[in-house]
CSV table of N, CA and C in Angstrom, one decimal:
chain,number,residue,atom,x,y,z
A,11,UNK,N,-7.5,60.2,140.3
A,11,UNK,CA,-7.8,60.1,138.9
A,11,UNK,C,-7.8,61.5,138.3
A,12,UNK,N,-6.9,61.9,137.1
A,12,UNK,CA,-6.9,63.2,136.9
A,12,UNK,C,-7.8,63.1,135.5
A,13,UNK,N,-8.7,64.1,135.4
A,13,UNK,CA,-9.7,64.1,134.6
A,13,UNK,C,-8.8,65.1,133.4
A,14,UNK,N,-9.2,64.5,132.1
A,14,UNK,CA,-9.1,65.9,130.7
A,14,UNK,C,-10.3,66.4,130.4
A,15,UNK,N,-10.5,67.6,130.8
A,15,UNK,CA,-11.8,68.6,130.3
A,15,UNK,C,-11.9,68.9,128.9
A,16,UNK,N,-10.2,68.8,128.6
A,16,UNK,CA,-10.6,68.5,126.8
A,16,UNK,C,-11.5,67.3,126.2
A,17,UNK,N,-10.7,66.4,127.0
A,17,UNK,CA,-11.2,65.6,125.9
A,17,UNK,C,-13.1,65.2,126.4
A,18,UNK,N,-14.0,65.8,127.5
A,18,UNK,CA,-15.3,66.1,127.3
A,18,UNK,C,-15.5,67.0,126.6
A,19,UNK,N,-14.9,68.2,126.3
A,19,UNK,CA,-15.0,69.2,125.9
A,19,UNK,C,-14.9,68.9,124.5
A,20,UNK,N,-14.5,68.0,124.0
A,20,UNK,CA,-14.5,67.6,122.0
A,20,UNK,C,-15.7,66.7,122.5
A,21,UNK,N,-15.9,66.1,123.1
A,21,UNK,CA,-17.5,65.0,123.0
A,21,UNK,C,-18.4,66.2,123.1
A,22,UNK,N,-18.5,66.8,124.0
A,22,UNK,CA,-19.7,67.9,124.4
A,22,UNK,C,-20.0,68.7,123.2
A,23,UNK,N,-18.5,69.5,122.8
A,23,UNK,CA,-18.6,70.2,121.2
A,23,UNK,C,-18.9,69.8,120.0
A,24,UNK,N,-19.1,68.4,119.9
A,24,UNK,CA,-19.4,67.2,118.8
A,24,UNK,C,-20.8,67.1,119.2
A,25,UNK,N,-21.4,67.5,120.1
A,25,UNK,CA,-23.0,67.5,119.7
A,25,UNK,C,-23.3,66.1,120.3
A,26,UNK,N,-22.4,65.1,120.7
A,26,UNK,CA,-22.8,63.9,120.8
A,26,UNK,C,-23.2,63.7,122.1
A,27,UNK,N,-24.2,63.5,122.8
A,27,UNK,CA,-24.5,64.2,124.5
A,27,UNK,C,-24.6,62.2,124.9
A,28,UNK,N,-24.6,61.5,124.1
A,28,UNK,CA,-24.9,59.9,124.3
A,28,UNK,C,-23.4,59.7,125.0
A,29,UNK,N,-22.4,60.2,124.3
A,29,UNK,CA,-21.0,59.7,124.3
A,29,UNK,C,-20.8,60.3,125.6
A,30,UNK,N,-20.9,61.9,126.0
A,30,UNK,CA,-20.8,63.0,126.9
A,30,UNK,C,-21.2,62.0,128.1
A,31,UNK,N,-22.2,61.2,128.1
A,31,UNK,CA,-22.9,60.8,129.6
A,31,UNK,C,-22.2,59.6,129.4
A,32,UNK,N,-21.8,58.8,128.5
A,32,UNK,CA,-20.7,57.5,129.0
A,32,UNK,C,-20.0,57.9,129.4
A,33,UNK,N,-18.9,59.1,129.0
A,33,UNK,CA,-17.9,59.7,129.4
A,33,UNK,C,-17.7,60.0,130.8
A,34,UNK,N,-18.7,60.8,131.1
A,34,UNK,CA,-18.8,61.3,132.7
A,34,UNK,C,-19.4,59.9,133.5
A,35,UNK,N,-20.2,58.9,133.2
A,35,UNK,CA,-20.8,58.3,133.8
A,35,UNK,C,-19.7,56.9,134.1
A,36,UNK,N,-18.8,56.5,133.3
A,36,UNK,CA,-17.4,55.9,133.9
A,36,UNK,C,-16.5,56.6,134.9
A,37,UNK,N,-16.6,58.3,134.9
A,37,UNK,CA,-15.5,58.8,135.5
A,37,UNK,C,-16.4,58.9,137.6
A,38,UNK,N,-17.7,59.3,136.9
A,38,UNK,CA,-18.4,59.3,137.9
A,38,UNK,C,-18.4,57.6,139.1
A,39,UNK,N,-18.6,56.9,137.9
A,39,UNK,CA,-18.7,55.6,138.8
A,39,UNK,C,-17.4,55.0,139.4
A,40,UNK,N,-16.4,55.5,138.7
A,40,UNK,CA,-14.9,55.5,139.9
A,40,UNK,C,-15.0,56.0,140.8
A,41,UNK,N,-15.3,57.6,140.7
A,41,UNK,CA,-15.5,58.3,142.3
A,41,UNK,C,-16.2,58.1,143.3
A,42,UNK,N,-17.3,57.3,142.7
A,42,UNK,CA,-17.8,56.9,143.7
A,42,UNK,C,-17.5,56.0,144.5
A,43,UNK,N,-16.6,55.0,143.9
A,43,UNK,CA,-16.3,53.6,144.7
A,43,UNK,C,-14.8,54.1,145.3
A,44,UNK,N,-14.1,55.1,145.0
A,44,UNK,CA,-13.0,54.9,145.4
A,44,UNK,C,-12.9,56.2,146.6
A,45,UNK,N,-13.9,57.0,146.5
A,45,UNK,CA,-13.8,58.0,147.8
A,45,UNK,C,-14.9,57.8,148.7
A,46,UNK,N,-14.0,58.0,149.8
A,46,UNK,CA,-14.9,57.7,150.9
A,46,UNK,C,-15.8,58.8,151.4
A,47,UNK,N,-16.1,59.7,150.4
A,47,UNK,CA,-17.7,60.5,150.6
A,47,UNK,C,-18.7,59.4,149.5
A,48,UNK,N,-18.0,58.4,148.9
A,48,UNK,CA,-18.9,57.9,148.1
A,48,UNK,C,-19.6,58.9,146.8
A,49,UNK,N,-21.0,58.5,146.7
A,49,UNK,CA,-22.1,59.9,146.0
A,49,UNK,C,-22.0,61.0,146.4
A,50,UNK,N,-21.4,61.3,148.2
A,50,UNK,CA,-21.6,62.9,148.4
A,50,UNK,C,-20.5,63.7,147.5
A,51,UNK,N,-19.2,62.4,147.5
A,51,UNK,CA,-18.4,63.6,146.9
A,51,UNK,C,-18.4,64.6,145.9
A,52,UNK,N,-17.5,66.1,146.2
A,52,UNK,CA,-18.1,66.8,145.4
A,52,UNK,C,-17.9,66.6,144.1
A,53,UNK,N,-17.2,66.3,143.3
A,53,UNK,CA,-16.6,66.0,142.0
A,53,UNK,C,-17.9,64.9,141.6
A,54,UNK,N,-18.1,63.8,142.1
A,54,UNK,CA,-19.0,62.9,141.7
A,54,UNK,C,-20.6,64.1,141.3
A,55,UNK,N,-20.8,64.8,142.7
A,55,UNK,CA,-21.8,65.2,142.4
A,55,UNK,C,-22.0,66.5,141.4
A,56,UNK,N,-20.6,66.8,140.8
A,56,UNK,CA,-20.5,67.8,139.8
A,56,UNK,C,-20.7,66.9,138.3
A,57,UNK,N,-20.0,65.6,138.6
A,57,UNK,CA,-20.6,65.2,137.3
A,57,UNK,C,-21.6,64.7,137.0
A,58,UNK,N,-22.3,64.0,137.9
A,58,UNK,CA,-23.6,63.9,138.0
A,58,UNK,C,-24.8,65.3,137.4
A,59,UNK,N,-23.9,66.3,137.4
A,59,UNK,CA,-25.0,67.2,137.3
A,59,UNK,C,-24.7,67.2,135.9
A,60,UNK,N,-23.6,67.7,135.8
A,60,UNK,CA,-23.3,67.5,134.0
A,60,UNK,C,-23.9,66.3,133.3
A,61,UNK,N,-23.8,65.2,133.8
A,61,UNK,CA,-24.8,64.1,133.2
A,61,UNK,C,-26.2,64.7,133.0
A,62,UNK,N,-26.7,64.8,133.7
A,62,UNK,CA,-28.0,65.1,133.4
A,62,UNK,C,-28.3,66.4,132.2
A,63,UNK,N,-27.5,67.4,132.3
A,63,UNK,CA,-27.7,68.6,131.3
A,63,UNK,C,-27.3,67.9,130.1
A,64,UNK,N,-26.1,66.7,130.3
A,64,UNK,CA,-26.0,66.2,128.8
A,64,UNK,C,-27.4,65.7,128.9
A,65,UNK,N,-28.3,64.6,129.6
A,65,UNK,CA,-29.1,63.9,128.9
A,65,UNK,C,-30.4,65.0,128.4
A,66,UNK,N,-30.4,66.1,129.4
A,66,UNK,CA,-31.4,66.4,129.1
A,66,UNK,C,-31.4,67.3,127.4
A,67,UNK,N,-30.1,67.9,127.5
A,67,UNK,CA,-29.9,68.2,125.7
A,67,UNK,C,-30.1,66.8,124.4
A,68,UNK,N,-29.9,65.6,124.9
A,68,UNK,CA,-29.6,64.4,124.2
A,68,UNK,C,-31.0,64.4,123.9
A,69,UNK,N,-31.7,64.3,124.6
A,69,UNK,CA,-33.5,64.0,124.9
A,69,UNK,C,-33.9,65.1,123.9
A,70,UNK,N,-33.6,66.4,124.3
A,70,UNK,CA,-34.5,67.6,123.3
A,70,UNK,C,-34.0,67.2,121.8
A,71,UNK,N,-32.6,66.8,122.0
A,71,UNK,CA,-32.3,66.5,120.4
A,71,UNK,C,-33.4,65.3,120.0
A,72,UNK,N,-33.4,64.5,120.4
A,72,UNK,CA,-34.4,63.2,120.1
A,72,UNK,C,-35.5,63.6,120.1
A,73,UNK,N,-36.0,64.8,120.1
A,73,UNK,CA,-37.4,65.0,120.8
A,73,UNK,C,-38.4,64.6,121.4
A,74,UNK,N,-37.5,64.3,122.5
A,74,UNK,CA,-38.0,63.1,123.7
A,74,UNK,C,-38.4,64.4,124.6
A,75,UNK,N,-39.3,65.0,124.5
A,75,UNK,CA,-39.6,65.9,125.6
A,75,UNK,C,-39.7,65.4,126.7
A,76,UNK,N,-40.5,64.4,127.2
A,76,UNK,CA,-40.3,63.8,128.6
A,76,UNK,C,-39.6,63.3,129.2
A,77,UNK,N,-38.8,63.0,128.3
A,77,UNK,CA,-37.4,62.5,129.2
A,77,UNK,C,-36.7,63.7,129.2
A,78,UNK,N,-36.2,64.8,128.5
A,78,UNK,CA,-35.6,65.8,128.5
A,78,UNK,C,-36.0,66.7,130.1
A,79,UNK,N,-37.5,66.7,129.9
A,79,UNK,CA,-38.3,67.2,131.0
A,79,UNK,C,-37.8,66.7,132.1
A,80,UNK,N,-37.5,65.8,132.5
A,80,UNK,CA,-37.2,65.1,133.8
A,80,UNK,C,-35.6,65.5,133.9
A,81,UNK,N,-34.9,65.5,133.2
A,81,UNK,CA,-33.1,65.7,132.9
A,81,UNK,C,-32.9,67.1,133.6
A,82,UNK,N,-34.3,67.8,132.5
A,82,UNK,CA,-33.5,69.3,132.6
A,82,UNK,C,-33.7,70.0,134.4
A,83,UNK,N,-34.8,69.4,134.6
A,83,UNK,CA,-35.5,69.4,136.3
A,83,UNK,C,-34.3,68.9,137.1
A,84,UNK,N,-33.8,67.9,137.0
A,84,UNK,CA,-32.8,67.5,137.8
A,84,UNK,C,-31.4,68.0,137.2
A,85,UNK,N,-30.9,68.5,136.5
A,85,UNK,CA,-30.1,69.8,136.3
A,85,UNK,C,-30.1,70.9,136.6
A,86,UNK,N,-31.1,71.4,137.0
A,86,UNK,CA,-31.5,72.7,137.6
A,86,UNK,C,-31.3,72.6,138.6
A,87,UNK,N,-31.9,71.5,139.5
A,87,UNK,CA,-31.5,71.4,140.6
A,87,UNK,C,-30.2,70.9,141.8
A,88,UNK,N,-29.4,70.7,140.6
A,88,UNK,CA,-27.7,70.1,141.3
A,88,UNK,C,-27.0,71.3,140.3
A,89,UNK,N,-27.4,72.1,138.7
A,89,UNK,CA,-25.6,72.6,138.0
A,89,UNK,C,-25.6,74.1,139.2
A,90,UNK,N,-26.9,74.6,139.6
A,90,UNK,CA,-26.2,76.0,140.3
A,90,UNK,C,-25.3,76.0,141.4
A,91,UNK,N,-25.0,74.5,142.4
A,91,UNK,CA,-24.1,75.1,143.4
A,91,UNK,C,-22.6,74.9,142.8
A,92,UNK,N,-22.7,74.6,141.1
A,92,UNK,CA,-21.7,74.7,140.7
A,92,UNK,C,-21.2,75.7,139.3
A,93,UNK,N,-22.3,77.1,139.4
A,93,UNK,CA,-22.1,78.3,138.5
A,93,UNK,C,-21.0,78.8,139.7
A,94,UNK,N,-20.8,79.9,138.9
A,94,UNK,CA,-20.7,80.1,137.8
A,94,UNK,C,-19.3,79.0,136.6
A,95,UNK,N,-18.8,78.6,138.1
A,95,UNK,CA,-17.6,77.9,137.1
A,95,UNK,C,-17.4,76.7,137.9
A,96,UNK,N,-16.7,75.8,137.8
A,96,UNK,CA,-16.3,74.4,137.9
A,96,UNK,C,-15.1,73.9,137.6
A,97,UNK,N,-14.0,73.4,138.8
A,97,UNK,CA,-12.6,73.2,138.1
A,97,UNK,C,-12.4,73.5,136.6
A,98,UNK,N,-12.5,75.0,136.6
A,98,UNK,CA,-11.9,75.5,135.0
A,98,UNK,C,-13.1,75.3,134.1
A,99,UNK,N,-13.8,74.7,134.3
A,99,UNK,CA,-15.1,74.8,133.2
A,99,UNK,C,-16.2,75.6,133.6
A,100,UNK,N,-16.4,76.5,132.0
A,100,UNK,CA,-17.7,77.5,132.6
A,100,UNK,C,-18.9,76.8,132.7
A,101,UNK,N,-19.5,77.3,133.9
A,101,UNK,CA,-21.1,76.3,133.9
A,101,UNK,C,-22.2,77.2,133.9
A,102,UNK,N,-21.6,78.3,133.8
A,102,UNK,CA,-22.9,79.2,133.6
A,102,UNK,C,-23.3,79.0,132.1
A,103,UNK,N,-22.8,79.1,131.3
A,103,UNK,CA,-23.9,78.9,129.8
A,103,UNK,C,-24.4,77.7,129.3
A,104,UNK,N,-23.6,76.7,130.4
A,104,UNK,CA,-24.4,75.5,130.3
A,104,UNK,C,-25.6,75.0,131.2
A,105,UNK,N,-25.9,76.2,132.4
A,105,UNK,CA,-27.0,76.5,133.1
A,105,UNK,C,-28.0,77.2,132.5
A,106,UNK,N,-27.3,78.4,131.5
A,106,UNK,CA,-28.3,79.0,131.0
A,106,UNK,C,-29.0,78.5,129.8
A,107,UNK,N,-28.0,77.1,129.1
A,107,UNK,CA,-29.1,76.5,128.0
A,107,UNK,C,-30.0,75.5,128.6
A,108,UNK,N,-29.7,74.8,129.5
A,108,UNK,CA,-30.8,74.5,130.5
A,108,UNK,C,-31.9,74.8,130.7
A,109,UNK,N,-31.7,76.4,131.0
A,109,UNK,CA,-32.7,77.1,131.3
A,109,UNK,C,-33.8,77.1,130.4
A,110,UNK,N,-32.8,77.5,129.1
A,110,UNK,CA,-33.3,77.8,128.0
A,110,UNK,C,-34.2,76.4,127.3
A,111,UNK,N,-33.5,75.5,127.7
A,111,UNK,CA,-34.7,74.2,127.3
A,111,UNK,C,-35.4,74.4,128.3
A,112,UNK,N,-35.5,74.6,129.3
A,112,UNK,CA,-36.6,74.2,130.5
A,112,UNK,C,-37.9,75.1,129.6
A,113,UNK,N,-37.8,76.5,129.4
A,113,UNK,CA,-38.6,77.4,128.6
A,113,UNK,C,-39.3,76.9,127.8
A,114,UNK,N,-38.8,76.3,126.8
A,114,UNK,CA,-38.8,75.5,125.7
A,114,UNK,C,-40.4,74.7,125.7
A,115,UNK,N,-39.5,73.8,127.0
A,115,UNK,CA,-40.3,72.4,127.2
A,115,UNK,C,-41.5,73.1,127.7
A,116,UNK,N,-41.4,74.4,128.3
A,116,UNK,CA,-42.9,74.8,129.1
A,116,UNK,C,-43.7,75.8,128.3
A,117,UNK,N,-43.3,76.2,127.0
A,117,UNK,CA,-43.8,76.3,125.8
A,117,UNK,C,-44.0,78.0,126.0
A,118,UNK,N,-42.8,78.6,126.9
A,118,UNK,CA,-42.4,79.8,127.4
A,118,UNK,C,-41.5,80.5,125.8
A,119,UNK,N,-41.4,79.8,125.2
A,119,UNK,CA,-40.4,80.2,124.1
A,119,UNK,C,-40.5,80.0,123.5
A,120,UNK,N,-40.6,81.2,122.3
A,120,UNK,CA,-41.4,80.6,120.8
A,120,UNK,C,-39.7,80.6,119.6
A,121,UNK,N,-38.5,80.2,120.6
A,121,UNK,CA,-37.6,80.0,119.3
A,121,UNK,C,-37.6,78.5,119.6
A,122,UNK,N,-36.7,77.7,118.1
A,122,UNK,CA,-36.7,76.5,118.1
A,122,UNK,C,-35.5,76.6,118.9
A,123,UNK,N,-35.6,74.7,119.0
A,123,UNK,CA,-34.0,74.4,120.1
A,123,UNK,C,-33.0,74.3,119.0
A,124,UNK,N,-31.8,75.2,119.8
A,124,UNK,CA,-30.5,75.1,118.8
A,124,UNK,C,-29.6,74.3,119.4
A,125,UNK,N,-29.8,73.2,120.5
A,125,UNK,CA,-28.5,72.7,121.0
A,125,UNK,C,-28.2,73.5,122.1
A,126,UNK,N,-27.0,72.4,122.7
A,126,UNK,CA,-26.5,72.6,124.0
A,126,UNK,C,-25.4,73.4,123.8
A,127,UNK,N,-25.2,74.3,124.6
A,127,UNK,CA,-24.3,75.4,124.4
A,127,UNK,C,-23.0,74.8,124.6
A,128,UNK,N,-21.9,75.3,123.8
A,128,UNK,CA,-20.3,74.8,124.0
A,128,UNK,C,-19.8,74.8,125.4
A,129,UNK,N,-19.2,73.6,125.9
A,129,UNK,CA,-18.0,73.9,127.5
A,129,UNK,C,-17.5,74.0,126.6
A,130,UNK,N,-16.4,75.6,127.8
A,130,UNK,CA,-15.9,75.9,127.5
A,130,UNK,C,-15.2,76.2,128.8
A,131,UNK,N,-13.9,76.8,128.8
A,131,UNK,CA,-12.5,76.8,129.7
A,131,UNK,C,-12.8,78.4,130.2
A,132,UNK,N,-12.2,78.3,131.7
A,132,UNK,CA,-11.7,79.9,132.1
A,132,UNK,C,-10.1,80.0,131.5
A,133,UNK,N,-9.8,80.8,132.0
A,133,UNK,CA,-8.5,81.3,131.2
A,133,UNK,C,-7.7,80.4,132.2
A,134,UNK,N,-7.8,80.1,133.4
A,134,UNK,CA,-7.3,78.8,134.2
A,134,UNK,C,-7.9,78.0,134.4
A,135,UNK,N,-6.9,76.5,133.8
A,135,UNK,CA,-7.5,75.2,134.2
A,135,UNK,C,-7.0,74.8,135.3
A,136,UNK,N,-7.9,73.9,136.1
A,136,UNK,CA,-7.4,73.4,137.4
A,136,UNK,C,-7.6,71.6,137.2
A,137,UNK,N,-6.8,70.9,137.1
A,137,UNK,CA,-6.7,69.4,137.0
A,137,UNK,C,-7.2,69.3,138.6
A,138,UNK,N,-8.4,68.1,137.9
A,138,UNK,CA,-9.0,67.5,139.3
A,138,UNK,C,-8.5,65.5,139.1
């Protein structure tokens, strides 16, 4: 299955993180049935991680703090074995708005939330 990072990359940039986690969460549920690591594989479990940083930005937009809270926890804990980058997509500033909600949510930070930071491309794309 060859994936377009663009076209998450216009869902993710659109602000729309509902669409972002349908998006990945069809692409996800192919890999999982059709490779025989299942869930371990790595690509599944790279989007899986992205799912959750989407939900957990979707949630702070809703100001669903407890669901965001649970998202951004389990984003933390699967986007680092995939910083700083990811077949062609940077994951570091989408680690570090993560972060930056996690702050947020623990009332570490006295700015308002501005949104999930832009994916965005290294200067090379690699089709997965």
């Amino acid at each position: 299955m060859l994936l377009l990072w663009d076209e998450l990359a216009d869902h993710w940039n659109s602000g729309d993180m509902y669409t972002v986690h349908d998006w990945i969460n069809e692409r996800w549920s192919r890999i999982i049935q059709e490779s025989t690591s299942g869930e371990r594989d790595v690509l599944a479990r790279f989007l899986q991680a992205m799912a959750f940083a989407a939900l957990a930005f979707h949630f702070a937009a809703e100001r669903n703090e407890e669901s965001a809270e649970l998202f951004v926890d389990d984003a933390l804990r699967t986007l680092p074995e995939f910083a700083p980058a990811y077949a062609g997509l940077r994951i570091g500033p989408i680690l570090e708005g993560v972060r930056a909600l996690r702050d947020r949510l623990d009332g570490k930070s006295q700015t308002l939330w501005l949104g999930a930071p832009p994916l965005s491309f290294q200067t090379e794309r690699i089709a997965v």
